[in-house]
Tab-separated table of C-alpha atoms and ligand atoms in Angstrom:
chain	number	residue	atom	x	y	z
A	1	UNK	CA	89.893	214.832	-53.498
A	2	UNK	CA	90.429	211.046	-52.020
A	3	UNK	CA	88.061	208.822	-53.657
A	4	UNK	CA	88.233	205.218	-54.246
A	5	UNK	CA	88.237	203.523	-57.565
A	6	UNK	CA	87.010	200.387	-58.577
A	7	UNK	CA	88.827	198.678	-61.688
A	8	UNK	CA	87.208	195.753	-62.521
A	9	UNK	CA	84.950	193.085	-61.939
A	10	UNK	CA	86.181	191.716	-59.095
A	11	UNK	CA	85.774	192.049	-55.150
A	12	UNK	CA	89.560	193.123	-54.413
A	13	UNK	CA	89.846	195.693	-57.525
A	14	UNK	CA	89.980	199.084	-55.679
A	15	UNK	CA	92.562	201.225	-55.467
A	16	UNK	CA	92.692	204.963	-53.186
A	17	UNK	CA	93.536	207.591	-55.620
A	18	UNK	CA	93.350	211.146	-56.021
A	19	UNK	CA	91.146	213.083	-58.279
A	20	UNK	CA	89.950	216.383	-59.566
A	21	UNK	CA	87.415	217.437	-56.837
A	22	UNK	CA	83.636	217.810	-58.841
A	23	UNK	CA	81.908	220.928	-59.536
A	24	UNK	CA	78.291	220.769	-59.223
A	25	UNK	CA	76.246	221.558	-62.398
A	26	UNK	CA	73.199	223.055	-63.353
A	27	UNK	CA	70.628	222.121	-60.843
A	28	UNK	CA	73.267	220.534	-58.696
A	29	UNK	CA	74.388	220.349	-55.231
A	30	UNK	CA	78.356	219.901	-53.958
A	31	UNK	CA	78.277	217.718	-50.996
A	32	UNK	CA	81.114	216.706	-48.286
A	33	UNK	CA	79.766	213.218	-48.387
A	34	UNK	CA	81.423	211.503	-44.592
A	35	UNK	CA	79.820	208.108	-44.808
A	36	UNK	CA	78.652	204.976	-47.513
A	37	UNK	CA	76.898	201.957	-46.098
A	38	UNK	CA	77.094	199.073	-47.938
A	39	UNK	CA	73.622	196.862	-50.056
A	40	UNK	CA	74.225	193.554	-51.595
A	41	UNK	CA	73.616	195.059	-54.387
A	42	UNK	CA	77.085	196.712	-54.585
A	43	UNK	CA	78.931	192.990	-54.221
A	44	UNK	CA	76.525	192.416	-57.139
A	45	UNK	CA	78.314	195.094	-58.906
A	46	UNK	CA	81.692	194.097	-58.320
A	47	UNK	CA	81.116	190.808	-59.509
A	48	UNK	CA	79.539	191.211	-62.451
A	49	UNK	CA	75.925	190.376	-61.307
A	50	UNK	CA	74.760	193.618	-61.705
A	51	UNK	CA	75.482	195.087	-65.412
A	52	UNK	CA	75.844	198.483	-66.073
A	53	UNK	CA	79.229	199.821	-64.344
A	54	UNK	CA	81.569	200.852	-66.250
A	55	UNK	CA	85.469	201.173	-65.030
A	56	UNK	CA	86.915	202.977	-63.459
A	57	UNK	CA	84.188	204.533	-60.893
A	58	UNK	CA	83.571	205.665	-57.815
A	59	UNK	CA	81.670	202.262	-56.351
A	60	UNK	CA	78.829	202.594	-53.441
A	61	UNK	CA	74.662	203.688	-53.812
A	62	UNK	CA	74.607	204.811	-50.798
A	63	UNK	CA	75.571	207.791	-48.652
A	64	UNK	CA	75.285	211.048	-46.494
A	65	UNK	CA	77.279	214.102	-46.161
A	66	UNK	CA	76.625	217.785	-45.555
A	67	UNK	CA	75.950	220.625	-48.492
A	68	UNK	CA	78.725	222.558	-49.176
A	69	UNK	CA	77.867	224.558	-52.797
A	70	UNK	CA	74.954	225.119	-54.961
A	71	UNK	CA	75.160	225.046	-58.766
A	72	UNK	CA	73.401	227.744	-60.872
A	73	UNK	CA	69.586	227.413	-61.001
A	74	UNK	CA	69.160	225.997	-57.348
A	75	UNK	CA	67.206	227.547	-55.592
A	76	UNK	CA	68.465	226.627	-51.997
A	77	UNK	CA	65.839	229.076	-50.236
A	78	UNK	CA	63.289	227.397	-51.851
A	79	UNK	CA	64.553	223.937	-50.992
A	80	UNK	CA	64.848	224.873	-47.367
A	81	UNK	CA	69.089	224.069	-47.481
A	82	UNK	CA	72.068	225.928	-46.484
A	83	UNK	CA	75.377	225.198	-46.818
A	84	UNK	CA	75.904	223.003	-43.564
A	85	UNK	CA	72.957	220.942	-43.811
A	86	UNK	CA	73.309	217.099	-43.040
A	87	UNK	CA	71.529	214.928	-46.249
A	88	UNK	CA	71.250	212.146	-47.742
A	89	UNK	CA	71.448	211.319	-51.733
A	90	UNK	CA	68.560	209.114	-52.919
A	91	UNK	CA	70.766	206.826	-55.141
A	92	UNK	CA	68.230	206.829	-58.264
A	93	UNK	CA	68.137	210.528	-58.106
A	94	UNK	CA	65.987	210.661	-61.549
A	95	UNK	CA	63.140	208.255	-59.611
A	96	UNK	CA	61.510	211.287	-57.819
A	97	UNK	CA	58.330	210.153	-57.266
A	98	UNK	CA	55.340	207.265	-58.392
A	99	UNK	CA	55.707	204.763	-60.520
A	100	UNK	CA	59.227	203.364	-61.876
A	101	UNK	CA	60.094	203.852	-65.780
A	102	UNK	CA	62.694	202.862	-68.178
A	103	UNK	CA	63.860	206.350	-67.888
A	104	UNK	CA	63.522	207.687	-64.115
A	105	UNK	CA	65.810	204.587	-62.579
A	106	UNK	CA	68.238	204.598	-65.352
A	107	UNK	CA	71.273	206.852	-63.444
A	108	UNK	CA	71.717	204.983	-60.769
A	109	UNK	CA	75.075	206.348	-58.060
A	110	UNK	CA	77.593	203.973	-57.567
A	111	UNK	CA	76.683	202.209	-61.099
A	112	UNK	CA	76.200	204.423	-64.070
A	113	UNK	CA	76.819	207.979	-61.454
A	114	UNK	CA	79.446	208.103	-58.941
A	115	UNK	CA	79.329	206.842	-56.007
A	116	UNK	CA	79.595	207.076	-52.034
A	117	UNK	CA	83.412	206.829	-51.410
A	118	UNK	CA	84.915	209.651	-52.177
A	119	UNK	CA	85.340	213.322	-50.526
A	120	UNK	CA	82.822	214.948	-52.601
A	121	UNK	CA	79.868	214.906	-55.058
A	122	UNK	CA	77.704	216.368	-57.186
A	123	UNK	CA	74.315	215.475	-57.454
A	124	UNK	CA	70.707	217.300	-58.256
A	125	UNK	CA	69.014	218.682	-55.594
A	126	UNK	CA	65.945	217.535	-55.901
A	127	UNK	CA	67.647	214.093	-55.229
A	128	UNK	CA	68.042	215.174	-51.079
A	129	UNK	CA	66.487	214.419	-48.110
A	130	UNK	CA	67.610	215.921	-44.754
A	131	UNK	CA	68.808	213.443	-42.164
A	132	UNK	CA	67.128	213.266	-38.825
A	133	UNK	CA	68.832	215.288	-36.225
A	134	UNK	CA	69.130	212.228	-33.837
A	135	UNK	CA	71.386	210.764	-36.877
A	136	UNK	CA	74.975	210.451	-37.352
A	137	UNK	CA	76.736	210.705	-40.825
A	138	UNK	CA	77.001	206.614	-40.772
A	139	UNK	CA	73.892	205.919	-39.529
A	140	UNK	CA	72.160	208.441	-41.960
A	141	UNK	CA	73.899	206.375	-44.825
A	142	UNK	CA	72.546	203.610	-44.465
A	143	UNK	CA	68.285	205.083	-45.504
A	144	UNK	CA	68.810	205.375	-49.017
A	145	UNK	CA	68.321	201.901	-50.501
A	146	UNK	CA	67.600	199.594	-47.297
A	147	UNK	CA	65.462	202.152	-45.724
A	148	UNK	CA	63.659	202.821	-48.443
A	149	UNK	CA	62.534	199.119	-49.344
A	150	UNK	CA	61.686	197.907	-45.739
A	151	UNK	CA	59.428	201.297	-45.866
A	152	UNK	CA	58.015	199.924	-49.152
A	153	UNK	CA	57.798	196.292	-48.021
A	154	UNK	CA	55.954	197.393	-45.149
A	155	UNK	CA	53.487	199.890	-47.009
A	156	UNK	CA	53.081	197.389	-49.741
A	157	UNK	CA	50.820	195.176	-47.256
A	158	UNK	CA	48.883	198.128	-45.651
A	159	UNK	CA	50.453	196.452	-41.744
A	160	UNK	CA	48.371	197.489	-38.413
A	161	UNK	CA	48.613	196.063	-34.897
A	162	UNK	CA	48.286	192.833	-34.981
A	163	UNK	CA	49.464	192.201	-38.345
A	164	UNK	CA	52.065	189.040	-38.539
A	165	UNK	CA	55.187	189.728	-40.760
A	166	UNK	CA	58.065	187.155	-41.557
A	167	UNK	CA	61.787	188.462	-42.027
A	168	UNK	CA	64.354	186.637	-43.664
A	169	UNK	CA	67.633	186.800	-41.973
A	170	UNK	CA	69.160	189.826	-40.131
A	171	UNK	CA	70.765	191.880	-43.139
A	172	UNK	CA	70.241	195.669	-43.511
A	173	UNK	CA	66.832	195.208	-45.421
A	174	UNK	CA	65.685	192.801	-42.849
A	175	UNK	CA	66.162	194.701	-39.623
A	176	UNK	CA	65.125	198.139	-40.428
A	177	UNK	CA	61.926	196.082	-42.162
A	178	UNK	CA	61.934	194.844	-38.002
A	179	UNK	CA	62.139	198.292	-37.097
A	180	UNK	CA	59.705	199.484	-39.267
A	181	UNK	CA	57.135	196.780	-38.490
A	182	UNK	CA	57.109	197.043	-34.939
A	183	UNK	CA	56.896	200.912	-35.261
A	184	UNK	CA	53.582	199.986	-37.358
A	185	UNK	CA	52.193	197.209	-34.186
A	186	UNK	CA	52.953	194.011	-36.288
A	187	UNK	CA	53.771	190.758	-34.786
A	188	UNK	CA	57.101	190.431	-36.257
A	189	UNK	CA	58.491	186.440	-36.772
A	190	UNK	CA	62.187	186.942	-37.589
A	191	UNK	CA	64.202	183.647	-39.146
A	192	UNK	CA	68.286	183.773	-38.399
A	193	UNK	CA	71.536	181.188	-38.623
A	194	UNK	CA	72.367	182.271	-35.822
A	195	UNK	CA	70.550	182.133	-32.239
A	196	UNK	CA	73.427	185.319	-30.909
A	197	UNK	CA	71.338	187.399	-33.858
A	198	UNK	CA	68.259	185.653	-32.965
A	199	UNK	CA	68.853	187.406	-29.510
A	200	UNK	CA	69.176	191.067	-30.412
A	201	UNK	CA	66.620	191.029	-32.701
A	202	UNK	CA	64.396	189.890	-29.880
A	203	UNK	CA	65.789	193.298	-28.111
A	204	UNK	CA	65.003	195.033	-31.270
A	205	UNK	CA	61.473	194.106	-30.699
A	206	UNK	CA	60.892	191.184	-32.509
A	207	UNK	CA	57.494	188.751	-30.861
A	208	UNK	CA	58.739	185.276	-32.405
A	209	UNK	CA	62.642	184.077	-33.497
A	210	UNK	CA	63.423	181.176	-35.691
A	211	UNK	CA	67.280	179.143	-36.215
A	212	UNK	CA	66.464	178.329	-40.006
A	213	UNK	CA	69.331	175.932	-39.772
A	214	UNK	CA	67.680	174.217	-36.475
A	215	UNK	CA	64.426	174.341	-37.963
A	216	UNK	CA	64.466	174.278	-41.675
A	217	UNK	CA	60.977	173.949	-42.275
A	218	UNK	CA	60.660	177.700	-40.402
A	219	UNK	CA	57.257	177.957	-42.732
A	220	UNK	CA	55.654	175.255	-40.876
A	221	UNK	CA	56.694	176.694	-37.353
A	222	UNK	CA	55.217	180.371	-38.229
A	223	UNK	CA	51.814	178.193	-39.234
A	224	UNK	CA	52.252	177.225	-35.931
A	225	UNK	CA	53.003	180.311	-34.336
A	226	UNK	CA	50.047	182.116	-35.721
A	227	UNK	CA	47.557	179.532	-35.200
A	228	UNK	CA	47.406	178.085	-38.867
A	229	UNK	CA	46.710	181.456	-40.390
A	230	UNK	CA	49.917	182.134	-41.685
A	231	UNK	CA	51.819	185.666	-42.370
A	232	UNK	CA	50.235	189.110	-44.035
A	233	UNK	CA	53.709	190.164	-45.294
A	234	UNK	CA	56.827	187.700	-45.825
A	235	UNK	CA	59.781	190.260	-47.237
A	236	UNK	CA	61.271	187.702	-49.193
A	237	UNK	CA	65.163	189.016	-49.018
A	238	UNK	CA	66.247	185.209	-49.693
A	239	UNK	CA	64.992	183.644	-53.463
A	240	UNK	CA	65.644	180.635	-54.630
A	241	UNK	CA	66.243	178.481	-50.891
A	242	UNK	CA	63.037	180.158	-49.310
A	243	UNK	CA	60.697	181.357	-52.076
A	244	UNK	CA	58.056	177.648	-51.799
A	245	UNK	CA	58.620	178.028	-47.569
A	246	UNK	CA	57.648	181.753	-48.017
A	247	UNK	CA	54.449	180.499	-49.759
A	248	UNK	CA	53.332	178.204	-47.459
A	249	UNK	CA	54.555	180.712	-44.553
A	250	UNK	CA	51.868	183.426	-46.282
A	251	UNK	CA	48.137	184.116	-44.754
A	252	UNK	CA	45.002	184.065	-47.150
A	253	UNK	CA	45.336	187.922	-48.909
A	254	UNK	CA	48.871	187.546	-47.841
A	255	UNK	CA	51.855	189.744	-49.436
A	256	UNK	CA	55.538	188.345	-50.332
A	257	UNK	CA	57.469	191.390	-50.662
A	258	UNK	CA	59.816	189.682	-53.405
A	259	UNK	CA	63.585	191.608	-53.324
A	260	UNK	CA	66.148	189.770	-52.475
A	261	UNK	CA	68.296	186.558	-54.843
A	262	UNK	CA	71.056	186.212	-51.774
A	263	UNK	CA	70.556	181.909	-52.507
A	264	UNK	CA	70.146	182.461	-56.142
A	265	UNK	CA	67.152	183.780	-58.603
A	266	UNK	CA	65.881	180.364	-59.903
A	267	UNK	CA	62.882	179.336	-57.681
A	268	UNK	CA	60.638	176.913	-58.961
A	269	UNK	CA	57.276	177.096	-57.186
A	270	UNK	CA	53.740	175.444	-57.362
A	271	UNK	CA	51.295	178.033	-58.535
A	272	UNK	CA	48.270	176.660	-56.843
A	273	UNK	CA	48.557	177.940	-53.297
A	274	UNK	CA	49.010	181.216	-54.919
A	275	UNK	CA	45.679	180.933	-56.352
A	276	UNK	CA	44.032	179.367	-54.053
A	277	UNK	CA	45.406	181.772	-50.765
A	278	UNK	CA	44.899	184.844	-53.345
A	279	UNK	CA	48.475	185.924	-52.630
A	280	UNK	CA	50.077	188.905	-53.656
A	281	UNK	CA	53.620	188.679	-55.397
A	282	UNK	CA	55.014	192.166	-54.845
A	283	UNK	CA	58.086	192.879	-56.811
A	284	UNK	CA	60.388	196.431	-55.634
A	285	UNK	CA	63.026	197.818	-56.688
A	286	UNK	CA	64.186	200.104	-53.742
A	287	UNK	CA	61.840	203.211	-54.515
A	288	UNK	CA	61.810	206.873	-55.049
A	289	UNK	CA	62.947	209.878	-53.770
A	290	UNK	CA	59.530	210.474	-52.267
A	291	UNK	CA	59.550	207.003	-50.952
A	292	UNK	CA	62.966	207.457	-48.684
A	293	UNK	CA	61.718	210.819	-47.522
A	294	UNK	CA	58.478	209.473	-46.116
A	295	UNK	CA	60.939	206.443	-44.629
A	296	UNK	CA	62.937	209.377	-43.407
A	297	UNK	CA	60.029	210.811	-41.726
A	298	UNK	CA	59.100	207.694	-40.109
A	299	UNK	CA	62.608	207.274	-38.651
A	300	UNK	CA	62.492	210.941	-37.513
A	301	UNK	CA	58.985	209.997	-35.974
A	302	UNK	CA	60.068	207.337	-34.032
A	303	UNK	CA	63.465	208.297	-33.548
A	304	UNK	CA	64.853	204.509	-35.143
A	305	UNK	CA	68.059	204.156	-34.991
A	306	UNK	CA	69.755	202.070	-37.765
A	307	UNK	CA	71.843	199.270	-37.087
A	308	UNK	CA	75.502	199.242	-38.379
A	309	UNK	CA	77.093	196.215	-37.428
A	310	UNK	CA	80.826	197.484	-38.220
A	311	UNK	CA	82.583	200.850	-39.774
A	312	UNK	CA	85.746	200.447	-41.924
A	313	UNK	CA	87.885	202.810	-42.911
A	314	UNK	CA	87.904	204.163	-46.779
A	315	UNK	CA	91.530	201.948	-46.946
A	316	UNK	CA	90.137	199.042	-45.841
A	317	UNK	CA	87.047	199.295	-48.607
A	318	UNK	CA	88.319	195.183	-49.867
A	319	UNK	CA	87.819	194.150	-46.071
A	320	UNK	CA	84.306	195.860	-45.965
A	321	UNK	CA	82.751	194.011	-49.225
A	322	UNK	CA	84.239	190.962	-48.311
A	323	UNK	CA	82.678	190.908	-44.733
A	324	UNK	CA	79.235	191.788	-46.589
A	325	UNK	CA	80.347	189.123	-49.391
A	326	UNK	CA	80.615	186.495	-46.825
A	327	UNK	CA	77.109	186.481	-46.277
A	328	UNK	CA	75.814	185.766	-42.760
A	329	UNK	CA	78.649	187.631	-40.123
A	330	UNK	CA	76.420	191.226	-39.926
A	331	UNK	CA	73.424	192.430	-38.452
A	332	UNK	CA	72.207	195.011	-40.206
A	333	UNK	CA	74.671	196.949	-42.111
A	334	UNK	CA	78.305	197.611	-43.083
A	335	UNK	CA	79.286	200.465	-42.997
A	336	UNK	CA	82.561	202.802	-44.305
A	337	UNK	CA	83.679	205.816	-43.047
A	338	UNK	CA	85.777	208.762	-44.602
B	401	NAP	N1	64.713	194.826	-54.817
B	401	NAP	C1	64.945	195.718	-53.878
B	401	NAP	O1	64.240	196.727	-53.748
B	401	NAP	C2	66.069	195.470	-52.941
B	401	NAP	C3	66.557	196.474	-52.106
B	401	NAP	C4	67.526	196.146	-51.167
B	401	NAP	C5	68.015	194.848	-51.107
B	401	NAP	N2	67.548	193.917	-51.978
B	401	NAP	C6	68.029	192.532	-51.944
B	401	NAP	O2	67.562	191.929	-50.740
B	401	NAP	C7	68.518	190.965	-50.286
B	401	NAP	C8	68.945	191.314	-48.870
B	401	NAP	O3	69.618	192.559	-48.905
B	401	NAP	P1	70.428	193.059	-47.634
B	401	NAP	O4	71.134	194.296	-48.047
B	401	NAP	O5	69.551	193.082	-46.428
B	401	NAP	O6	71.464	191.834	-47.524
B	401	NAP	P2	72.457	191.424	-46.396
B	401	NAP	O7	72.650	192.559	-45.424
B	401	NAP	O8	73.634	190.828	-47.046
B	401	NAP	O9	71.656	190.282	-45.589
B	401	NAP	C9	71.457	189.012	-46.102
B	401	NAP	C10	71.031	188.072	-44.957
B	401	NAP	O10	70.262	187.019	-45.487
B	401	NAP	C11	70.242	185.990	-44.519
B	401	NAP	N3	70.180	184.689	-45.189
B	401	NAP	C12	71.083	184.132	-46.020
B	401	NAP	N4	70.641	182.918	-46.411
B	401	NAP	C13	69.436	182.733	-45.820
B	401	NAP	C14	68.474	181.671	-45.822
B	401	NAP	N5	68.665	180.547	-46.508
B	401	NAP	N6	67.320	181.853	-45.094
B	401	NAP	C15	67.111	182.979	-44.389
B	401	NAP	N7	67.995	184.010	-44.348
B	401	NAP	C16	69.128	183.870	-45.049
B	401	NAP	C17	71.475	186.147	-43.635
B	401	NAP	O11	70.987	186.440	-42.323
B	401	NAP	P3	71.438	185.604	-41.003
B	401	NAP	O12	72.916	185.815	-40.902
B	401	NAP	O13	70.670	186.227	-39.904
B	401	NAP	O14	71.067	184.167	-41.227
B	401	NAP	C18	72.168	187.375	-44.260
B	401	NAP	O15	72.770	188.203	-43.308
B	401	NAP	C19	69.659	191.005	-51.332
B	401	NAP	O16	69.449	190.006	-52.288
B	401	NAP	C20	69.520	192.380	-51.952
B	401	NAP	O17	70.056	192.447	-53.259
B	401	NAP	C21	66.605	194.203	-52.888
């Protein structure tokens, strides 16, 4: 099969090779994967950032594709899927459901498994989730980590009409936690660099849009937005440049969803409007298999449609992390196709 190989640390280290095409084990499924999307997280693992990749491997969490094989002991009736189907991969496919562990988020695809860009795969079945028919292969690939936390962010702070949440930016996290909100009746106060993004979030849905660079102190202008009261859930996708405005930004009872390190991990902060605003300090870490189903079920629901800012070609994987790399040029996600 054609699969792409990353060799080392670094964000230009790929090469397009061929290799033995995978046969799917015990409990496994052979998928045609067509699509990868692209997280931060995988520019964290070329880098360096994010330990645990060893070389070479098949780089990218995320995916879709359509069933081609069942290994022994699958029971495909059972599992409602014929060869044919569309899916999705959860990319922590031993995180099925609840709480995290040492042990359920340890194999993780496009770190320690292999990943999204090559031909095929094998992966456990219980790790699948069947995309929405209004779906395409690209669009479908983009649920499985970015979905999955805006679904969390959003649960995490119980939202209902009339709830006020703040989004960082206009990254894949960010916008389907846009899409998510407004499916839920929030208020949703959405900070950009740039006023073009600014725009189509506002077509996206989004009540209330902030230029961070015009208006740096964005925390004080959603105080003033909302009356003094301040937000119910801030998804914190920034760290270290936004973590004390996020704080201030945050109602009484107030949630900050706290994922994302894209200015750094190092925030210093004053404890005492914690305390004194009762705040919640929510740390994720994407979620389960159960969690991107039910985020699957509330795209299906409301027939969202994920944005992908561009599709590369498998060839042109270099050009694809270094657009995400660049930080600031998408709206929602990156995409590759193959
Ligand atoms: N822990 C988890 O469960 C989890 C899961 C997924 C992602 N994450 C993390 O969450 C973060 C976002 O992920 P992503 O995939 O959505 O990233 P992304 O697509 O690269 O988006 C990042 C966006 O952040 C915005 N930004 C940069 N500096 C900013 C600042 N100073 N203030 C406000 N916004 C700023 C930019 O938006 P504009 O161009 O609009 O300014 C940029 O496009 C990453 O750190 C990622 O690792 C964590």
């Amino acid at each position: 099969m054609k699969a792409v190989q990353f060799t080392s640390n670094s964000l230009t280290a790929f090469r397009l090779t061929e290799l033995p095409d995978p046969k799917p084990g015990h409990g496994e499924v052979l998928l045609r994967l067509h699509a990868a999307t692209l997280n931060y997280a995988d520019v964290a693992v070329a880098t360096g950032a994010f330990p645990g990749a060893t070389f070479p491997m098949i780089p990218v969490a995320d995916g879709a594709g359509e069933v081609v094989a069942f290994g022994e002991g699958v029971d495909a009736t059972a599992l409602g899927l014929a060869a044919g189907d569309r899916v999705v991969p959860h990319f922590m496919p031993g995180w099925q459901d609840g709480a995290m562990t040492p042990r359920n988020v340890a194999a993780m695809r496009g770190i320690t498994l292999p990943g999204s860009l090559a031909d095929y795969v094998a992966v456990p079945a219980s790790s699948l989730v069947a995309l929405p028919p209004h779906l395409d292969f690209v669009q479908g690939a983009a649920l499985p980590i970015a979905a999955t936390t805006a679904w969390n962010a959003v649960r995490s702070a119980s939202l209902r009409p009339g709830s006020v949440v703040v989004l960082l930016g206009t990254g894949g996290v960010s916008i389907f936690a846009l899409q998510f909100a407004k499916a839920s009746g929030a208020t949703v106060i959405i900070a950009s660099s740039s006023d073009e993004k600014l725009e189509r979030a506002r077509q996206l849905g989004a009540d209330h849009l902030i230029n961070y660079r015009a208006t740096p102190a964005w925390d004080e202008q959603v105080l003033k937005l909302t009356g003094g009261r301040g937000a119910d859930l801030v998804v914190e996708t920034v760290g270290e440049a936004s973590f004390t405005r996020s704080i201030n930004a945050a109602a009484m009872g107030g949630t900050i969803f706290t994922i994302g390190f894209v200015t750094g991990t190092a925030a210093s902060i004053n404890l005492l409007p914690i305390i004194v605003k009762a705040l919640r300090i929510v740390g994720n870490s994407t979620g389960s298999v159960a969690d991107l189903a039910a985020a699957t079920r509330a795209i299906a629901a409301h027939r969202i449609v994920p944005v992908i800012d561009r599709v590369f070609g498998i060839a042109d994987t270099a050009a694809a992390y270094a657009e995400l790399s660049a930080g600031g040029r998408h709206f929602g996600k990156i995409a590759i196709a193959h």
